[in-house]
Short mmCIF file of C-alpha atoms and ligand atoms in Angstrom, two decimals:
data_model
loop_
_atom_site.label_atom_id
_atom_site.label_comp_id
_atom_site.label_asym_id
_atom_site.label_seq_id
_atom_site.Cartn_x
_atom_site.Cartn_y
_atom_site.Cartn_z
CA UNK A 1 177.10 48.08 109.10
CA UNK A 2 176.75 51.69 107.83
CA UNK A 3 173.22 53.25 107.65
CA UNK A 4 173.10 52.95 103.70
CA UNK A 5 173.98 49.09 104.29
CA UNK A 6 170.82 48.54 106.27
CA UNK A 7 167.95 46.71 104.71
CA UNK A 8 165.04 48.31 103.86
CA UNK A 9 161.70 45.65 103.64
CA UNK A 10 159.31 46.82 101.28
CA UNK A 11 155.85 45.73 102.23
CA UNK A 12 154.40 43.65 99.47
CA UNK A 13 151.16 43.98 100.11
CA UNK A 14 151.12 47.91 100.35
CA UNK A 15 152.36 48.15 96.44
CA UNK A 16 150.16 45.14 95.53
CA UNK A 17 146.83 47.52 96.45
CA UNK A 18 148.18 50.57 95.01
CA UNK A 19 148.69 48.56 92.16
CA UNK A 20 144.91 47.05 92.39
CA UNK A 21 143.75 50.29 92.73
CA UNK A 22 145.70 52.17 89.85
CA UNK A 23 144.81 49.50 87.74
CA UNK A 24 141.19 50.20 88.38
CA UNK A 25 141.49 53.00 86.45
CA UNK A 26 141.24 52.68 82.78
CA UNK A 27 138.94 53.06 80.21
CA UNK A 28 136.43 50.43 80.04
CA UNK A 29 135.88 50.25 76.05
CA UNK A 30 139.12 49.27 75.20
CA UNK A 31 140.97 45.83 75.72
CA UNK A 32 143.21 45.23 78.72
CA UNK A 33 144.27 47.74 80.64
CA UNK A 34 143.99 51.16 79.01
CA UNK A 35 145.13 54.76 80.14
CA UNK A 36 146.17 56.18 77.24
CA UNK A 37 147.79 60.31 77.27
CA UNK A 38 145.22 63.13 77.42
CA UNK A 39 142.17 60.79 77.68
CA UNK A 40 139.85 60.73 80.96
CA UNK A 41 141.12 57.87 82.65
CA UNK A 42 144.46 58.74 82.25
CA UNK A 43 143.56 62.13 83.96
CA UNK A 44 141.76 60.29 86.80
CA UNK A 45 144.55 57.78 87.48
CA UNK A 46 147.01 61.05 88.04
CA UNK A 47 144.76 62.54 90.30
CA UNK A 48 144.95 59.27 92.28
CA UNK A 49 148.88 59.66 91.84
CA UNK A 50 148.97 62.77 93.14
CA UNK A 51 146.74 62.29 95.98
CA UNK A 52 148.94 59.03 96.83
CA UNK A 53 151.82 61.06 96.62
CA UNK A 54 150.35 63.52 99.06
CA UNK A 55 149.46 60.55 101.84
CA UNK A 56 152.72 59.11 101.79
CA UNK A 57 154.21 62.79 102.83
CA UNK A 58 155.67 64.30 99.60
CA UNK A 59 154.80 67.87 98.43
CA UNK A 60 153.20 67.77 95.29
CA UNK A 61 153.10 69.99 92.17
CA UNK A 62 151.97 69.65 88.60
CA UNK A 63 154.70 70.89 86.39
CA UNK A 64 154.03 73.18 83.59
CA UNK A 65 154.51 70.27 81.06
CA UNK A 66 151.90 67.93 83.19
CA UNK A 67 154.11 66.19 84.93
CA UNK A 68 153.20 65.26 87.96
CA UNK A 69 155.89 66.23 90.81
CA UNK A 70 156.14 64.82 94.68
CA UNK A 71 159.18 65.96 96.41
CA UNK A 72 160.28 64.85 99.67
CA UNK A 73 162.60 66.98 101.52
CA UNK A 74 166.31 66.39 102.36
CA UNK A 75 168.36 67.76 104.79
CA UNK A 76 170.58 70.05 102.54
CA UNK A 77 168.13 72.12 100.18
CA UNK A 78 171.20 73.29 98.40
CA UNK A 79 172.44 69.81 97.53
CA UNK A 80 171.39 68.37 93.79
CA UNK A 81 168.28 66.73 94.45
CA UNK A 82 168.09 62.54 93.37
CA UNK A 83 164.88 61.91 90.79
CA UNK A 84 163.29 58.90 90.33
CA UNK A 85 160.01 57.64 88.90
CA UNK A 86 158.28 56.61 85.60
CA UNK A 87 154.88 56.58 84.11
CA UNK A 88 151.05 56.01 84.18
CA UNK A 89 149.95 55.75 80.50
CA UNK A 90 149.45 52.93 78.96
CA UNK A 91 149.41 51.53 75.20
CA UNK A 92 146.10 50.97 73.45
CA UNK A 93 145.38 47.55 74.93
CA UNK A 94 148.43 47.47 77.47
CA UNK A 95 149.13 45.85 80.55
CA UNK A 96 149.48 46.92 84.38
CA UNK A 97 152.69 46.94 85.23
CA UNK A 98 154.52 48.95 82.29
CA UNK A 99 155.65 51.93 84.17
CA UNK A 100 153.50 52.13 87.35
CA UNK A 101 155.83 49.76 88.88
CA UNK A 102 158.49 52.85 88.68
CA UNK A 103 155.90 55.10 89.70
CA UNK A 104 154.20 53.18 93.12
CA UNK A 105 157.61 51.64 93.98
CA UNK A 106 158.88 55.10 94.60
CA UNK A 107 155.87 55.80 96.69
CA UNK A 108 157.11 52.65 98.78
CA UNK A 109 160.73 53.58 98.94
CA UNK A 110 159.03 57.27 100.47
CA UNK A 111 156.87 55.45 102.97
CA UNK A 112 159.97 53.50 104.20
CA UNK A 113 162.69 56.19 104.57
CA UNK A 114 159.90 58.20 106.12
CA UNK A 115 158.98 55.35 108.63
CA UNK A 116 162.38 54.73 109.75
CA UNK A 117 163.02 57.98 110.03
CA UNK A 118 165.55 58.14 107.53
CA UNK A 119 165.83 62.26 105.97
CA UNK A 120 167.95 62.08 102.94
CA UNK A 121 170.66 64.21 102.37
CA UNK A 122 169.23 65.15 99.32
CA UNK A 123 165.77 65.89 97.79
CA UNK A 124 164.21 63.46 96.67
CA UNK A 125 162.23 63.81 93.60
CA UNK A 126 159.61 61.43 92.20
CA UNK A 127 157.92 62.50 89.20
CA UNK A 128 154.88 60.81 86.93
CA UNK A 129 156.41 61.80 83.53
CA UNK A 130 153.37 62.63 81.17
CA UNK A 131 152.73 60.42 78.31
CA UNK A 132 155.83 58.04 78.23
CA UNK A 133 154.15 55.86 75.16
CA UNK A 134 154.45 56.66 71.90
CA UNK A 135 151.64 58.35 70.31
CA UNK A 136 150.10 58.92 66.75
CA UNK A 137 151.63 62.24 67.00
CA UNK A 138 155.07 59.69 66.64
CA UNK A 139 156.36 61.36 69.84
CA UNK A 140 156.89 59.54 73.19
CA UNK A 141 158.35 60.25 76.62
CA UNK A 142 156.32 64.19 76.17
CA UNK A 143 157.18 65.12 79.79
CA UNK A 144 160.59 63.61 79.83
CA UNK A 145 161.05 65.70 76.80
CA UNK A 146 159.76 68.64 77.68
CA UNK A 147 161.68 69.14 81.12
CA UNK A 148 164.89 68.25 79.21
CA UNK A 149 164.69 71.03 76.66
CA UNK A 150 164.03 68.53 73.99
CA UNK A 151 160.41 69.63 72.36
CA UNK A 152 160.41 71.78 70.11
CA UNK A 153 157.81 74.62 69.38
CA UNK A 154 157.12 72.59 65.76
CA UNK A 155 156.58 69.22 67.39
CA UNK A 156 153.59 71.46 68.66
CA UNK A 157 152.30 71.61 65.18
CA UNK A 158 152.56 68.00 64.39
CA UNK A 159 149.11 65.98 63.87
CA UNK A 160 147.31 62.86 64.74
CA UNK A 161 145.42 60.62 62.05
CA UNK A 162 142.11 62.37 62.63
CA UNK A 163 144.28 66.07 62.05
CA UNK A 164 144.23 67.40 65.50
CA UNK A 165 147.42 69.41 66.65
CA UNK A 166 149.39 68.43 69.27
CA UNK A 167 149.59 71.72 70.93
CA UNK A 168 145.88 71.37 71.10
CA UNK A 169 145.69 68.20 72.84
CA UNK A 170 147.75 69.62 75.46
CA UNK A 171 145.07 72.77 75.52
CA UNK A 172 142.56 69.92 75.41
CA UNK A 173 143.87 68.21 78.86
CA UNK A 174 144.30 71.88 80.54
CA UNK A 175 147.57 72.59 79.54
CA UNK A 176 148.79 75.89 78.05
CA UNK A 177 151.26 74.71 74.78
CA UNK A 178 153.61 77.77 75.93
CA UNK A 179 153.93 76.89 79.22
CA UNK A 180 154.97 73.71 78.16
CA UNK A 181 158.11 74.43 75.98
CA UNK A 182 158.99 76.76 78.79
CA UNK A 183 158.95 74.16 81.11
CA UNK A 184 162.35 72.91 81.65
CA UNK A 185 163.79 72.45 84.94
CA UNK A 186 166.18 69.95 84.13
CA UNK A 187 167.76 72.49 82.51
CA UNK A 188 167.88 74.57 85.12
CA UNK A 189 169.03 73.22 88.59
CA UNK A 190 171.81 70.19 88.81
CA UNK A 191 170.56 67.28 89.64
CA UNK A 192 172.70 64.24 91.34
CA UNK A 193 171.59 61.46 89.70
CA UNK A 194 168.46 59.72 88.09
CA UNK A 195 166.84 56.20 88.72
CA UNK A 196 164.17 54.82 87.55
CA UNK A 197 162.47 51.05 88.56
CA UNK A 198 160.72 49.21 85.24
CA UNK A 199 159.69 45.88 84.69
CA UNK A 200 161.91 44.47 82.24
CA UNK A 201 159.37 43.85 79.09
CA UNK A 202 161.43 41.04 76.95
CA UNK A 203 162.60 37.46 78.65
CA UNK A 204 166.00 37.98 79.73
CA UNK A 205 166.22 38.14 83.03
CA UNK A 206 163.41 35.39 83.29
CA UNK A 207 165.38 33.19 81.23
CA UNK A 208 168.35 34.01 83.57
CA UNK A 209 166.96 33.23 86.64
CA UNK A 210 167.80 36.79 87.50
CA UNK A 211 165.97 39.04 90.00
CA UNK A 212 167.42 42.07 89.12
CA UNK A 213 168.55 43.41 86.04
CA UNK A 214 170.95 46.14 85.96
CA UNK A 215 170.52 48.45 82.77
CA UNK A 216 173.77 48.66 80.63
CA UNK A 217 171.73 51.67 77.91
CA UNK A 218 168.42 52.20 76.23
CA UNK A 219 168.41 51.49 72.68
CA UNK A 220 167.90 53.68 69.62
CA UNK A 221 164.78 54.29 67.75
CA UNK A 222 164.56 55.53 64.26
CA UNK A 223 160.78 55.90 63.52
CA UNK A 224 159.55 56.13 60.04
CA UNK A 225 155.83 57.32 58.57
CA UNK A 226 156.01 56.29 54.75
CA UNK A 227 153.47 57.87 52.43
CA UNK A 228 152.48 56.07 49.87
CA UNK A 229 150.49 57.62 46.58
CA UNK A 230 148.82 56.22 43.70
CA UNK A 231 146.06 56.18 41.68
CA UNK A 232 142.70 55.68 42.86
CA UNK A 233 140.79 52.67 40.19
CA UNK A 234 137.62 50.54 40.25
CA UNK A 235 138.70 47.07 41.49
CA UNK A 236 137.01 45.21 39.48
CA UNK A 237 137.71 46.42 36.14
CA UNK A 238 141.23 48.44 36.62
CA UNK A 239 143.40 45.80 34.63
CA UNK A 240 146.45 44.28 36.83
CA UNK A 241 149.56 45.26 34.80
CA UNK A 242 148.16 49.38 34.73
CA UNK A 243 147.76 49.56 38.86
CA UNK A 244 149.50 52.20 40.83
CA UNK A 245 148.73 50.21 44.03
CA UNK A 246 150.14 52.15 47.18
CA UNK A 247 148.83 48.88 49.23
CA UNK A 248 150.98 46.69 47.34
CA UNK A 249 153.87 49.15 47.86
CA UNK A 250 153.54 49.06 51.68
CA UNK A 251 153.05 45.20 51.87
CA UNK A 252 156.97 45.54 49.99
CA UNK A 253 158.05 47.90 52.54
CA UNK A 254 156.36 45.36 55.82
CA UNK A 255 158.11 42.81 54.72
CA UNK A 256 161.67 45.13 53.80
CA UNK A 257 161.41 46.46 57.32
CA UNK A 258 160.51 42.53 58.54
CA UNK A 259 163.99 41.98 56.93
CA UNK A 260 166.01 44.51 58.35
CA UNK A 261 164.86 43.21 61.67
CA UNK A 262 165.89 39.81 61.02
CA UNK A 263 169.61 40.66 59.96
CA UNK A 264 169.97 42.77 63.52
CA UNK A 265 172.69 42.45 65.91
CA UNK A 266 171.08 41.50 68.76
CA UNK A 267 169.66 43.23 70.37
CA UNK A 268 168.56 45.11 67.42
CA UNK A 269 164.39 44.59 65.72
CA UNK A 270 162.52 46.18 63.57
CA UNK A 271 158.64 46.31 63.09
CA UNK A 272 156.21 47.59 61.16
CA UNK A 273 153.51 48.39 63.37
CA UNK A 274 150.82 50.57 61.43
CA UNK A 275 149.43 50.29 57.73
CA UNK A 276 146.52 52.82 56.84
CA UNK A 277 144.60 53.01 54.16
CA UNK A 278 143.26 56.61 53.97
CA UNK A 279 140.86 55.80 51.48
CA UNK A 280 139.59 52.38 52.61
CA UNK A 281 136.85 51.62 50.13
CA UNK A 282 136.28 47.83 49.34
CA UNK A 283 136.18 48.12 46.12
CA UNK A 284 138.57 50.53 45.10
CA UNK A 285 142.51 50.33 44.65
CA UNK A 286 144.67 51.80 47.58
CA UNK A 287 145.77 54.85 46.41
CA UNK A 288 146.88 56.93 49.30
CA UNK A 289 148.82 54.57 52.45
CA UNK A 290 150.91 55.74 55.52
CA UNK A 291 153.03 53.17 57.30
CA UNK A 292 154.44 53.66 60.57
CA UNK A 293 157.61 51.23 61.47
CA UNK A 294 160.14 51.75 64.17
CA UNK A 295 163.64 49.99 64.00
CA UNK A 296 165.48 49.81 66.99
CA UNK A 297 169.16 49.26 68.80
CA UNK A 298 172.56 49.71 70.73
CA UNK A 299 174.07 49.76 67.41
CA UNK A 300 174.72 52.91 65.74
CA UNK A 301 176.06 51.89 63.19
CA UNK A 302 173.32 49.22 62.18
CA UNK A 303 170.55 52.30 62.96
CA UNK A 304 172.28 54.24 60.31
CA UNK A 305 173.04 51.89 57.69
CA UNK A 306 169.72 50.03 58.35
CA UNK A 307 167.66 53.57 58.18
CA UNK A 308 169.19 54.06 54.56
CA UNK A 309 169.28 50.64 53.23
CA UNK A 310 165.44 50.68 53.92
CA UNK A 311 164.55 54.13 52.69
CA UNK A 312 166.38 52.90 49.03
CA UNK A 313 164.84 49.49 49.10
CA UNK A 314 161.19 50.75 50.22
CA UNK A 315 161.60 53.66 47.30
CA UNK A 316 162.76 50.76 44.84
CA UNK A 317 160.37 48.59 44.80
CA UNK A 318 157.56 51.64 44.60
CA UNK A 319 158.73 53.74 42.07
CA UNK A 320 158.42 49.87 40.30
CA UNK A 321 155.00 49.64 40.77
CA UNK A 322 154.20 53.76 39.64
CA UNK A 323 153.93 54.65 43.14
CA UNK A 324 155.25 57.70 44.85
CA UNK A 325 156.94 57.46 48.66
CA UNK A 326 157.74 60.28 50.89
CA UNK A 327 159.54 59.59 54.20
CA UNK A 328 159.38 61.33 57.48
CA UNK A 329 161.57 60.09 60.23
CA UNK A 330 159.30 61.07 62.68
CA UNK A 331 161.86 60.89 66.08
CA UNK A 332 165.23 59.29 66.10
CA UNK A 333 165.58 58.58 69.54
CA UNK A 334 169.99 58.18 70.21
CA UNK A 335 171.23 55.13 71.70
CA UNK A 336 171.68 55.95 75.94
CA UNK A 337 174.27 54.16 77.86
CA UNK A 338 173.56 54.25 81.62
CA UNK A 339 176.05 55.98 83.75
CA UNK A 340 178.70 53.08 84.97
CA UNK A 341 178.65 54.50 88.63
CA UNK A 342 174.83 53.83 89.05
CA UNK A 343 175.07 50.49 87.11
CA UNK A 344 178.04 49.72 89.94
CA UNK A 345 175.25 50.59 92.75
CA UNK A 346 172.60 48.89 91.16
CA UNK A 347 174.51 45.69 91.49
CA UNK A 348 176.22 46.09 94.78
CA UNK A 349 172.66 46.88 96.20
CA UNK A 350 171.53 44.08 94.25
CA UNK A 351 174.13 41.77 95.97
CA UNK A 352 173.99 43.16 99.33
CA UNK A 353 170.71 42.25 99.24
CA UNK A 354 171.10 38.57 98.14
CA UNK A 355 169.35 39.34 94.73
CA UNK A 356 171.17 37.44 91.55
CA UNK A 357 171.81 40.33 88.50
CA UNK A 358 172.61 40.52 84.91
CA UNK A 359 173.66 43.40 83.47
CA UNK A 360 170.89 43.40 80.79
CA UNK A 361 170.43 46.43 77.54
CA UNK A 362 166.49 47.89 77.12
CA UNK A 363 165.21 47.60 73.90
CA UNK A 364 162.06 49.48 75.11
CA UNK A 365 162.80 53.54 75.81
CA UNK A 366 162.10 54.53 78.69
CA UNK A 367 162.12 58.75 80.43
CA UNK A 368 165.52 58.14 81.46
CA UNK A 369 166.50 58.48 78.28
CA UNK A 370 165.79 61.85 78.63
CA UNK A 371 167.32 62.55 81.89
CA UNK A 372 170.80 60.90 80.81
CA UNK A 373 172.12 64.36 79.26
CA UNK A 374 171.47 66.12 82.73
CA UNK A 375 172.68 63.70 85.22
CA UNK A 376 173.82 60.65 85.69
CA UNK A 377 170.91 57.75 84.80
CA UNK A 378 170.39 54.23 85.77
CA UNK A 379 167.81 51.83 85.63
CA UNK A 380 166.59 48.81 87.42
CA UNK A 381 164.80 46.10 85.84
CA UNK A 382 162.56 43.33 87.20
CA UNK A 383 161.58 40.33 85.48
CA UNK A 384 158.44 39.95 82.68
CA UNK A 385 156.61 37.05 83.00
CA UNK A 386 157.56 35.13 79.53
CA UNK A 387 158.57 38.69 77.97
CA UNK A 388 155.24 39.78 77.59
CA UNK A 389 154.57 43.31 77.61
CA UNK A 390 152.47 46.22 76.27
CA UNK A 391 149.43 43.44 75.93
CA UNK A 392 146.87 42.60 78.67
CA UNK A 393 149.19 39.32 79.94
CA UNK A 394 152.01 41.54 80.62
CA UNK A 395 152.94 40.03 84.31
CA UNK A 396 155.36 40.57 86.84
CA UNK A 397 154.95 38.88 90.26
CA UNK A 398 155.36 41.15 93.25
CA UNK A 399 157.65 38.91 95.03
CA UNK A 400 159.89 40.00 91.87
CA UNK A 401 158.26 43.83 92.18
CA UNK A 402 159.22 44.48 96.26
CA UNK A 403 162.68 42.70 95.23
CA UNK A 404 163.08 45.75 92.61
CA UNK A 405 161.92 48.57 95.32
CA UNK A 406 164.28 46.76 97.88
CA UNK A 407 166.90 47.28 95.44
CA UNK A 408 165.80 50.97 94.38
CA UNK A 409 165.49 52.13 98.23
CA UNK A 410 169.39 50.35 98.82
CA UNK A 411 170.54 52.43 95.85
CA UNK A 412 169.22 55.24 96.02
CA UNK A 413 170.49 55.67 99.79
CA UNK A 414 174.12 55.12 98.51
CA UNK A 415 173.51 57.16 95.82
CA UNK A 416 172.17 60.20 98.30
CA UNK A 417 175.50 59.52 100.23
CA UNK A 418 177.47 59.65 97.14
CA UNK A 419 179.08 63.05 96.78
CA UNK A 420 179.73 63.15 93.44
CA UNK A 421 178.27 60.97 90.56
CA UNK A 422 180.43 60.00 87.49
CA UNK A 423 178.14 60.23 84.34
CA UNK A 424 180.81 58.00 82.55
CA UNK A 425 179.09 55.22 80.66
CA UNK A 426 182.25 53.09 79.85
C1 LIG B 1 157.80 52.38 75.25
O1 LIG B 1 157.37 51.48 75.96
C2 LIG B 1 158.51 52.04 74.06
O2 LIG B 1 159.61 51.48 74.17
O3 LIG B 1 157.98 52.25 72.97
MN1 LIG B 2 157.41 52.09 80.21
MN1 LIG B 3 155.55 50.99 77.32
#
């Protein structure tokens, strides 16, 4: 048996109270469990990160895009370091395991190389990517983004419902806007390969009886904000054949975008998830509406087709009821195939270990997404109790949790003796 063929044990228990205590942190107004970006809990729980990264022995740094950074040392600093990690926000409302399972399992897979006394070729890199969930600024994965190049100096300028810039909210939470643009260091030094640990979110793997799921690509997300604009009438006495109702208009587009979801190739949905009146008076007719929807897939071809069919349909059936529509496609996130060579570790760790697999797509996004044009990327899923996620009964036992760090420490030791990672998807 070869070194990177010896088991590694994770200890339950250790990632069950980091997970108790992470979880601890959240903001106690809102439902479930609650850390969204740049509010106070969500600062406080990656001050605990990063003082949890320090004990289990990595050197830590903040990143000029607010990521937060723990590297532990390999035996070759010239060799391209092997990142791994996830997040710690949360949705409005979300559950505990979204994400912090990538983030503590890494601290596991650290405390166990370091207490066998295992160096790693290689770096190794764990990083808390800032603000992974999408955000009324229609912008997720900011740190992932950020490191790779991706934001741009206008994304900066975008703003929330209530009108505050982004770049502010960054100023807000103590970081400085220019620093954060500049920040990007996977740009700037190779890297050997990314992988990250998530729980699975949807009921595949459950309904599989699988342990492991081994990522085949992250899906595509085309994001639309639809304004809607009418006329402003008394209820009451504003006749119903002379409305310009912008509510009725996005109730059409709900249900066009409902549609669209329904005719996807699976894996493909679609879902409109906000409707705002900006005028909101009881007694007045909606004249002013913003939607938000998202449509996602591994389909290209269905994204594209689906994004234009809806844009004619939603316009349609407003310009039929005297109502204008402008659309803003606020991120269109490309479909991400995981490299084939880590999808071939995932699985051979997987069965090395005694853990049954499925090679299984994500129709959530996920950092890696943003990694995937620098190195090679894979993922590791483990299972969601009934498919429930971003809600307070999102569940994943951590029977099914230390399988997924077992699995992450196996393949992340092949990958670090690995000298050269194929990026090659097919
Ligand atoms: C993140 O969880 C997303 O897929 O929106
Ligand atoms: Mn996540
Ligand atoms: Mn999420």
């Amino acid at each position: 048996m070869t070194d990177t063929d010896a088991a590694f044990e994770p200890v339950a228990a250790r990632i069950e109270s980091d997970l108790t205590e992470l979880s601890g942190i959240r903001a106690p107004d809102h439902p479930g469990w609650t850390r969204e970006v740049f509010s106070e809990p969500y600062r406080d729980a990656r001050d605990w990160v990063a003082a949890r990264m320090r004990s289990v022995g990595l050197e830590v740094r903040r990143d000029g895009a607010g990521n937060v950074v723990g590297v532990l040392p390999g035996r070759s600093p010239a060799a391209p370091a092997l990142v791994t990690g996830s997040h710690t926000d949360t949705v409005n409302g979300g559950g505990r395991f979204d994400g912090t399972v990538g983030v503590l399992g890494a601290l596991e897979v650290v405390r166990l190389l370091r207490e066998s006394g295992t160096q790693l070729t290689r770096d190794l890199v764990v990083v808390d990517f800032l603000g992974e969930e999408s955000n009324d600024w229609g912008l997720s994965c900011l740190g992932s983004r950020a490191v790779a190049g991706e934001l741009r100096a206008e994304d900066l300028d975008r703003r929330d419902g209530a009108g505050q810039r982004l770049g502010d909210r960054y100023a807000g939470f103590g970081l400085d806007p220019a620093a954060v643009l500049a920040e990007r260091w996977l740009t700037r030094r190779p890297l050997h390969g990314y992988l990250e640990l998530h729980i699975e979110q949807g009921p595949l793997l459950e309904q599989r009886g699988a342990a492991i799921g081994v990522v085949t690509a992250i899906a595509g997300i085309e994001r639309l904000l639809a304004s809607f604009e009418g006329r402003p009438d008394h209820a009451g006495t504003r006749p119903m054949h002379d409305r310009r109702d912008a509510m009725v208009a996005a109730a059409h587009a709900v249900l066009a975008v409902h549609r669209e979801g329904c005719g996807a190739p699976p894996p493909g949905v679609a879902t409109a998830t906000q409707v705002v009146n900006d005028r909101h008076a009881p007694n007045v007719v909606p004249a002013s509406v913003r939607l938000r929807a998202e449509m996602r897939g591994i389909d290209a071809g269905w994204l594209a087709a689906t994004k234009q069919r809806l844009a004619q349909d939603i316009l349609t059936q407003a310009q039929a009821l005297g109502v204008d529509v402008t659309f803003d496609w606020t991120s269109d996130n490309k479909i991400v195939p995981s490299a084939r060579s880590i999808q071939d570790a995932v699985a051979r760790a997987a069965a090395r270990a005694g853990l049954a697999w499925e090679a299984v797509p994500s129709g959530a996004t996920h950092d890696a997404a943003h990694l995937a044009p620098w190195c090679p990327m894979g993922m590791i899923f483990v299972p969601s109790r009934a498919g429930r996620s971003h809600c307070p009964e999102e569940w994943t036992d951590i029977t099914d949790i230390a399988a997924g760090v077992r699995a992450l420490a196996d393949t992340l030791r092949a990958l670090d003796a690995q000298e050269d990672l194929v990026a090659d998807s097919r």
